[in-house]
Amino acid sequence: MPLLSKKGLKMPKSPIRKLDPYAEDAKKRGTMVFHLNIGQPDIKTPQIALDAVKNNDIKTLAYARSEGTETYRKKLVNYYKKHHINLSPNNIVVTTGGSEALFFAIGSITDPGDEIIIPEPFYANYNGFATASGVAVVPVISKINDNFSLPKIEDFEQLITKKTKAILICNPGNPTGYLYSKEELQKLKALVLKYDLFLIADEVYREFTYDGLQHTSVMAIDGLEQNAIVIDSVSKRYSMCGARIGCLASKNSEFIKTAIKFAQARLSPPTYALIASEAALDTPQKYFDDVIEEYVERRNTLVAALKNIEGVIVANPKGAFYCVAELPVKDTDHFAQWLLESFNHNNETVMIAPASGFYSTKGEGKNQVRIAYVLNKKDLIKSVEILAVALKQYPN
Amino acid sequence: MPLLSKKGLKMPKSPIRKLDPYAEDAKKRGTMVFHLNIGQPDIKTPQIALDAVKNNDIKTLAYARSEGTETYRKKLVNYYKKHHINLSPNNIVVTTGGSEALFFAIGSITDPGDEIIIPEPFYANYNGFATASGVAVVPVISKINDNFSLPKIEDFEQLITKKTKAILICNPGNPTGYLYSKEELQKLKALVLKYDLFLIADEVYREFTYDGLQHTSVMAIDGLEQNAIVIDSVSKRYSMCGARIGCLASKNSEFIKTAIKFAQARLSPPTYALIASEAALDTPQKYFDDVIEEYVERRNTLVAALKNIEGVIVANPKGAFYCVAELPVKDTDHFAQWLLESFNHNNETVMIAPASGFYSTKGEGKNQVRIAYVLNKKDLIKSVEILAVALKQYPN
């Protein structure tokens, strides 16, 4: 039998998906499972985007331009302007989801054996993309007691080697919900300029900031033109995760030229999704206002309820729609599986994402979980009630 | 300024796309350009697929399962059965186009520095995917005078090293139009079993076979269960290149397990396109009969017209919708650019793909071009007339 690749064998299983079989078994046994494990919002996609696809008059579903249609990139420029980011269409490469934007960015700036420094806990699939590219993720730890704010610059500096190509942040953060301040970004700017590194910012949750806080894009920081790369996506912004449209943005024209070669190799982003994404740019502000209001309520509900459980510590999220909580258990991988396999409360249980998969340092996050507040308030309250009962019954 | 990756710099420019700026300039000067360079058919997408998307009742455009919905994979099993290929849904991973299927396959079986042997000329983007994965394409030459049939097995055998992981074929072939016989596939079977290699077959043109010839899938060959990997796509089959849905098929369960980890890292194939692709499976046979009839006429028209030009040699395609022609010029890269930049015939010109980009061996194919017969007969005839005039005027 022919051998598989070493990197294929090393590819991590998704921490969000790996318990799926247990959830399916639970459902087969008739247990209702509340999904707090995955960032699939229940929010409706803007009608204007859905209608654009329903009203399309395509006769031949043809390739789109590899880097995205010019009309869409022009409209994206206007979108970014509203967010204080000045771009031209040539600074943008449209991708198949934020996932592909990450893959193109990593491919354009790293060779096998290179390193990328990422504050952990981080979005688990960064590990997958790095592994697929033969690149090492070098984690720098951020702490739940600091609300997962930016680690000290010295902590980054200690980890920089000749192989370091970039620092990657997620802002607002998945799974932490942390929103980096302007000051923190200025510190990162000084660091990447000093060591000639790229600063990749995954800003797919840009709109999801709470408590009156404003998001700052790395693209809006003067002096970072050659270093800053933004990863973006329509998935969360318009609750259209299934569209699979994202983009790369950078003012570094050599970087963009290289990324376009990756884009040409895969020919085209998905055409229907482009139609939806272009139309979604005309979504009225009220949609976002309502969504943010809903998420703030959900966050408040969730965090308050979690804090009521003895032994639970929660970082207070300022953005995105996740929070990381520390539970009074030793091993959340075991606990999360137990919730699905051996527990139910009135025939209901919850699925949570063990946080270990969001860390790259072995042993970190073993007592933490990521909870996505993508369910309505009533279900969130019920879910936390179930969690509280489970924690009492769990044979730790 | 931070450095880009070596592999990013090495990523090849698409031979199909690299003359786009010249074509755009020609159009700006008011010259009509006939596109023989790209495999974008003018054939209409089946109405049943278009309607399924128009009639969708999605409210929240959610992620699909990473490896594709079970309903779609089940329907694909039926599709394959009609083509004498026995699969189960678990043998299939749905991908974002054939492109992603190639990327997952290469990622699952090769590490940086490994080698894949490919008969050349080959689909140019194989180079892109290999480069992106740090893998070397080792070409084995096939000849226009042999109609681009399978090179001798000794020619393959000479090239096999410890780093060789797979042999990759395209059947029917892009750009050659060659259809491998059962006997040729049996020879490849013996070879890959002898050396424990994967045999990857890109079969996206499966339906496009002419002159009563039948396509044989590597998946239908007994004894290749652990070695055969099929790359597939809806792009050409249903003239829906912009959908971006393809799949990987293999009976090697370890391979599929690994490919699914790549699929999970990018979360989901595009949802709208899945709807179209699932509906397209119910396309009536008459659609294909009409399409094949159309392509046979186009091929006959094109090949006959090309053979009428002095000094032109054409391989007779038995499948797909491309042919490789040898022109009486020294450098088709220069000629193709000249056609767009310095030539027009009654304000019309043609765009062709220089074949050098379909070879990996330097200097090969310099006097060849790939011509896609994706235009209607009238335009094809006109295009070849323009080409004939151009060849007379070209200052070789």
Coordinates of N, CA and C in Angstrom, one line a residue, chain B residues 88-226:
Chain B
S88 N -18.9 3.8 -2.5 CA -19.9 4.1 -1.4 C -19.7 5.6 -1.1
P89 N -20.7 6.2 -0.4 CA -20.5 7.7 0.0 C -19.2 7.9 0.7
N90 N -18.7 7.0 1.5 CA -17.5 7.2 2.3 C -16.2 7.2 1.4
N91 N -16.4 6.8 0.2 CA -15.2 6.9 -0.7 C -15.1 8.3 -1.4
I92 N -16.0 9.2 -1.0 CA -16.0 10.5 -1.7 C -15.9 11.7 -0.8
V93 N -15.0 12.6 -1.2 CA -14.9 13.9 -0.4 C -15.2 15.0 -1.4
V94 N -16.2 15.7 -1.1 CA -16.6 16.8 -2.0 C -15.7 18.0 -1.9
T95 N -15.3 18.6 -3.0 CA -14.2 19.6 -2.9 C -14.7 20.9 -3.7
T96 N -14.0 22.0 -3.4 CA -14.3 23.2 -4.1 C -13.6 23.2 -5.5
G97 N -14.2 22.5 -6.4 CA -13.7 22.4 -7.8 C -12.7 21.2 -7.8
G98 N -12.4 20.8 -9.0 CA -11.3 19.8 -9.2 C -10.0 20.3 -8.7
S99 N -9.8 21.6 -8.7 CA -8.6 22.3 -8.2 C -8.3 21.8 -6.8
E100 N -9.3 22.0 -5.9 CA -9.1 21.6 -4.5 C -8.9 20.1 -4.4
A101 N -9.6 19.3 -5.2 CA -9.4 17.9 -5.1 C -7.9 17.6 -5.4
L102 N -7.3 18.2 -6.4 CA -5.9 18.0 -6.7 C -5.0 18.4 -5.5
F103 N -5.4 19.6 -4.9 CA -4.6 20.1 -3.8 C -4.7 19.2 -2.6
F104 N -5.8 18.7 -2.3 CA -6.0 17.7 -1.2 C -5.2 16.4 -1.5
A105 N -5.3 15.9 -2.7 CA -4.7 14.7 -3.1 C -3.2 14.8 -2.9
I106 N -2.6 15.9 -3.5 CA -1.2 16.1 -3.4 C -0.7 16.3 -2.0
G107 N -1.5 17.1 -1.2 CA -1.2 17.3 0.2 C -1.2 16.0 1.0
S108 N -2.1 15.1 0.7 CA -2.3 13.9 1.5 C -1.2 12.8 1.2
I109 N -0.6 12.9 0.0 CA 0.3 11.9 -0.3 C 1.8 12.3 -0.5
T110 N 2.0 13.6 -0.5 CA 3.4 14.1 -0.7 C 3.9 15.1 0.4
D111 N 5.2 15.0 0.6 CA 5.8 16.0 1.5 C 6.7 16.9 0.6
P112 N 7.1 18.1 1.1 CA 8.0 18.9 0.2 C 9.2 18.1 -0.2
G113 N 9.6 18.2 -1.5 CA 10.7 17.5 -2.0 C 10.3 16.2 -2.7
D114 N 9.1 15.7 -2.5 CA 8.7 14.5 -3.2 C 8.4 14.8 -4.7
E115 N 8.2 13.7 -5.4 CA 8.0 13.9 -6.9 C 6.8 13.2 -7.4
I116 N 6.2 13.8 -8.4 CA 5.0 13.2 -9.1 C 5.4 13.1 -10.6
I117 N 5.2 12.0 -11.2 CA 5.5 11.8 -12.6 C 4.2 12.1 -13.4
I118 N 4.3 13.0 -14.4 CA 3.2 13.3 -15.2 C 3.6 13.3 -16.7
P119 N 2.8 12.6 -17.5 CA 3.1 12.7 -19.0 C 2.8 14.1 -19.4
E120 N 3.8 14.7 -20.2 CA 3.6 16.0 -20.7 C 3.3 16.0 -22.2
P121 N 2.6 16.9 -22.8 CA 2.1 18.1 -22.2 C 0.9 17.8 -21.2
F122 N 0.8 18.6 -20.1 CA -0.2 18.3 -19.1 C -0.9 19.7 -18.7
Y123 N -2.1 19.5 -18.1 CA -2.8 20.7 -17.6 C -1.9 21.5 -16.8
A124 N -1.8 22.8 -17.2 CA -0.8 23.7 -16.7 C -0.9 23.9 -15.2
N125 N -2.1 23.9 -14.6 CA -2.2 24.1 -13.2 C -1.6 23.0 -12.3
Y126 N -1.4 21.8 -12.9 CA -0.7 20.8 -12.1 C 0.6 21.4 -11.5
N127 N 1.3 22.2 -12.4 CA 2.5 22.8 -12.0 C 2.3 23.7 -10.8
G128 N 1.2 24.5 -10.8 CA 0.9 25.4 -9.7 C 0.6 24.7 -8.4
F129 N -0.2 23.6 -8.5 CA -0.5 22.9 -7.3 C 0.8 22.2 -6.7
A130 N 1.6 21.6 -7.6 CA 2.8 21.0 -7.1 C 3.7 22.0 -6.5
T131 N 3.9 23.2 -7.2 CA 4.8 24.2 -6.6 C 4.3 24.7 -5.2
A132 N 3.0 24.9 -5.1 CA 2.4 25.3 -3.9 C 2.7 24.3 -2.8
S133 N 2.8 23.1 -3.1 CA 3.0 22.0 -2.1 C 4.5 21.7 -2.0
G134 N 5.4 22.4 -2.7 CA 6.8 22.1 -2.7 C 7.2 20.8 -3.3
V135 N 6.4 20.3 -4.2 CA 6.6 19.0 -4.9 C 7.1 19.2 -6.3
A136 N 8.0 18.3 -6.7 CA 8.5 18.4 -8.1 C 7.7 17.6 -9.1
V137 N 7.4 18.2 -10.2 CA 6.7 17.5 -11.3 C 7.9 16.9 -12.1
V138 N 7.8 15.6 -12.3 CA 8.8 15.0 -13.2 C 8.1 14.6 -14.5
P139 N 8.4 15.2 -15.6 CA 7.7 15.0 -16.8 C 8.2 13.8 -17.6
V140 N 7.3 13.1 -18.2 CA 7.7 12.0 -19.1 C 7.0 12.4 -20.5
I141 N 7.8 12.6 -21.5 CA 7.2 13.2 -22.7 C 6.3 12.3 -23.5
S142 N 5.2 12.8 -24.0 CA 4.4 12.1 -25.0 C 4.4 13.0 -26.2
K143 N 4.3 12.3 -27.4 CA 4.6 13.0 -28.7 C 3.4 13.2 -29.5
I144 N 3.4 14.4 -30.2 CA 2.3 14.8 -31.1 C 2.1 13.7 -32.2
N145 N 3.3 13.2 -32.7 CA 3.2 12.2 -33.8 C 2.5 10.9 -33.3
D146 N 2.6 10.6 -32.0 CA 1.9 9.4 -31.5 C 0.5 9.8 -31.0
N147 N 0.0 11.0 -31.4 CA -1.3 11.5 -30.9 C -1.3 11.7 -29.4
F148 N -0.1 11.7 -28.8 CA 0.0 11.9 -27.3 C -0.4 10.7 -26.5
S149 N -0.3 9.5 -27.1 CA -0.6 8.3 -26.4 C 0.3 8.1 -25.2
L150 N 0.1 7.1 -24.4 CA 0.9 6.8 -23.2 C 2.3 6.6 -23.6
P151 N 3.3 7.3 -22.9 CA 4.7 7.0 -23.2 C 5.0 5.6 -22.7
K152 N 6.1 5.0 -23.2 CA 6.5 3.7 -22.8 C 6.7 3.5 -21.3
I153 N 6.3 2.4 -20.8 CA 6.4 2.2 -19.4 C 7.9 2.3 -18.9
E154 N 8.8 1.9 -19.8 CA 10.3 2.0 -19.5 C 10.6 3.5 -19.2
D155 N 9.9 4.4 -20.0 CA 10.2 5.8 -19.8 C 9.8 6.3 -18.4
F156 N 8.7 5.8 -18.0 CA 8.2 6.1 -16.6 C 9.2 5.5 -15.6
E157 N 9.5 4.2 -15.8 CA 10.3 3.4 -14.9 C 11.7 4.1 -14.6
Q158 N 12.3 4.6 -15.7 CA 13.6 5.3 -15.6 C 13.5 6.5 -14.6
L159 N 12.3 7.1 -14.5 CA 12.2 8.3 -13.7 C 11.9 8.1 -12.2
I160 N 11.5 6.8 -11.9 CA 11.1 6.6 -10.5 C 12.3 6.6 -9.6
T161 N 12.1 7.3 -8.5 CA 13.1 7.4 -7.5 C 12.4 7.1 -6.1
K162 N 13.2 7.2 -5.0 CA 12.6 7.0 -3.7 C 11.6 8.1 -3.4
K163 N 11.7 9.2 -4.1 CA 10.8 10.3 -3.8 C 9.5 10.3 -4.6
T164 N 9.5 9.4 -5.5 CA 8.3 9.3 -6.4 C 7.1 8.8 -5.6
K165 N 6.0 9.6 -5.5 CA 4.8 9.2 -4.8 C 3.7 8.8 -5.6
A166 N 3.6 9.4 -6.8 CA 2.4 9.1 -7.7 C 2.7 9.3 -9.1
I167 N 1.8 8.7 -9.9 CA 1.8 9.1 -11.3 C 0.4 9.7 -11.5
L168 N 0.4 10.9 -12.2 CA -0.8 11.6 -12.4 C -1.1 11.7 -13.9
I169 N -2.3 11.2 -14.3 CA -2.7 11.3 -15.7 C -4.0 12.1 -15.8
C170 N -4.3 12.7 -16.9 CA -5.5 13.4 -17.2 C -6.2 12.6 -18.3
N171 N -7.4 12.1 -18.1 CA -8.0 11.1 -19.1 C -9.5 11.3 -19.1
P172 N -10.0 11.8 -20.3 CA -9.3 12.3 -21.5 C -8.5 13.5 -21.1
G173 N -7.5 13.7 -22.0 CA -6.4 14.7 -21.7 C -6.7 16.1 -22.0
N174 N -6.4 17.0 -21.1 CA -6.2 18.4 -21.3 C -4.7 18.6 -21.2
P175 N -4.0 19.1 -22.2 CA -4.5 19.7 -23.5 C -4.6 18.8 -24.7
T176 N -4.3 17.5 -24.5 CA -4.0 16.7 -25.7 C -5.3 16.1 -26.3
G177 N -6.3 16.0 -25.6 CA -7.5 15.3 -26.1 C -7.4 13.8 -26.2
Y178 N -6.3 13.3 -25.7 CA -6.0 11.9 -25.8 C -6.9 11.1 -24.8
L179 N -7.4 9.9 -25.3 CA -8.2 9.1 -24.4 C -7.4 7.8 -24.2
Y180 N -7.0 7.5 -22.9 CA -6.2 6.3 -22.7 C -7.0 5.1 -22.8
S181 N -6.4 4.0 -23.4 CA -7.2 2.8 -23.6 C -7.1 1.9 -22.3
K182 N -7.9 0.9 -22.3 CA -7.9 0.0 -21.2 C -6.5 -0.7 -21.0
E183 N -5.9 -1.0 -22.2 CA -4.6 -1.6 -22.2 C -3.5 -0.7 -21.5
E184 N -3.6 0.6 -21.9 CA -2.6 1.6 -21.4 C -2.8 1.7 -19.8
L185 N -4.1 1.7 -19.4 CA -4.3 1.8 -18.0 C -3.8 0.5 -17.2
Q186 N -4.0 -0.7 -17.9 CA -3.5 -1.9 -17.3 C -2.0 -1.8 -17.1
K187 N -1.3 -1.2 -18.1 CA 0.2 -1.1 -18.0 C 0.5 -0.2 -16.8
L188 N -0.3 0.9 -16.6 CA 0.0 1.8 -15.5 C -0.3 1.1 -14.2
K189 N -1.3 0.2 -14.2 CA -1.6 -0.5 -13.0 C -0.4 -1.4 -12.5
A190 N 0.1 -2.1 -13.5 CA 1.3 -3.0 -13.2 C 2.4 -2.1 -12.6
L191 N 2.6 -1.0 -13.2 CA 3.7 -0.1 -12.8 C 3.5 0.4 -11.3
V192 N 2.3 1.0 -11.0 CA 2.1 1.5 -9.7 C 2.1 0.5 -8.6
L193 N 1.6 -0.7 -9.0 CA 1.6 -1.8 -8.0 C 3.1 -2.3 -7.7
K194 N 3.9 -2.3 -8.8 CA 5.3 -2.7 -8.6 C 6.0 -1.8 -7.7
Y195 N 5.8 -0.5 -7.9 CA 6.6 0.5 -7.1 C 5.8 1.1 -5.9
D196 N 4.6 0.6 -5.7 CA 3.8 1.1 -4.5 C 3.5 2.6 -4.7
L197 N 3.0 3.0 -5.8 CA 2.7 4.4 -6.0 C 1.2 4.6 -6.1
F198 N 0.8 5.9 -5.9 CA -0.6 6.2 -6.2 C -0.7 6.5 -7.7
L199 N -1.9 6.2 -8.2 CA -2.2 6.6 -9.6 C -3.4 7.6 -9.5
I200 N -3.1 8.8 -9.7 CA -4.1 9.9 -9.7 C -4.6 10.1 -11.1
A201 N -5.9 10.0 -11.3 CA -6.5 10.2 -12.6 C -7.5 11.4 -12.5
D202 N -7.2 12.4 -13.3 CA -8.0 13.5 -13.4 C -9.0 13.2 -14.5
E203 N -10.3 12.9 -14.1 CA -11.3 12.4 -15.1 C -12.4 13.4 -15.3
V204 N -12.1 14.7 -15.2 CA -13.2 15.7 -15.3 C -13.9 15.7 -16.6
Y205 N -13.2 15.2 -17.7 CA -13.8 15.2 -19.0 C -14.4 13.8 -19.4
R206 N -14.7 13.0 -18.3 CA -15.2 11.6 -18.5 C -16.2 11.5 -19.6
E207 N -17.2 12.4 -19.6 CA -18.3 12.3 -20.6 C -17.9 12.6 -22.0
F208 N -16.8 13.4 -22.2 CA -16.4 13.9 -23.5 C -15.5 13.0 -24.2
T209 N -16.1 11.9 -24.7 CA -15.4 11.0 -25.6 C -16.1 10.8 -26.9
Y210 N -15.3 10.7 -28.0 CA -15.9 10.7 -29.3 C -15.6 9.5 -30.1
D211 N -16.2 9.4 -31.3 CA -15.9 8.3 -32.2 C -16.3 6.9 -31.6
G212 N -17.3 6.9 -30.7 CA -17.7 5.6 -30.2 C -16.8 5.1 -29.1
L213 N -15.8 5.8 -28.8 CA -14.8 5.3 -27.8 C -15.4 5.4 -26.4
Q214 N -15.1 4.5 -25.5 CA -15.6 4.5 -24.1 C -14.4 4.9 -23.1
H215 N -14.8 5.7 -22.2 CA -13.8 6.0 -21.1 C -13.7 4.9 -20.1
T216 N -12.5 4.6 -19.7 CA -12.3 3.7 -18.6 C -11.7 4.5 -17.4
S217 N -12.4 4.3 -16.2 CA -11.9 5.0 -15.0 C -10.9 4.1 -14.3
V218 N -9.9 4.7 -13.7 CA -8.9 3.9 -12.9 C -9.6 3.3 -11.7
M219 N -10.8 3.9 -11.4 CA -11.5 3.4 -10.2 C -12.2 2.1 -10.6
A220 N -12.3 1.8 -11.8 CA -13.0 0.6 -12.3 C -12.1 -0.6 -12.5
I221 N -10.8 -0.4 -12.2 CA -9.8 -1.4 -12.5 C -9.5 -2.2 -11.2
D222 N -9.8 -3.5 -11.3 CA -9.6 -4.4 -10.1 C -8.1 -4.4 -9.7
G223 N -8.0 -4.4 -8.4 CA -6.6 -4.5 -7.9 C -5.9 -3.2 -7.6
L224 N -6.6 -2.1 -8.0 CA -6.0 -0.8 -7.8 C -6.7 0.0 -6.6
E225 N -7.4 -0.8 -5.8 CA -8.2 -0.1 -4.8 C -7.4 0.8 -3.9
Q226 N -6.2 0.3 -3.5 CA -5.4 1.1 -2.6 C -4.6 2.2 -3.2

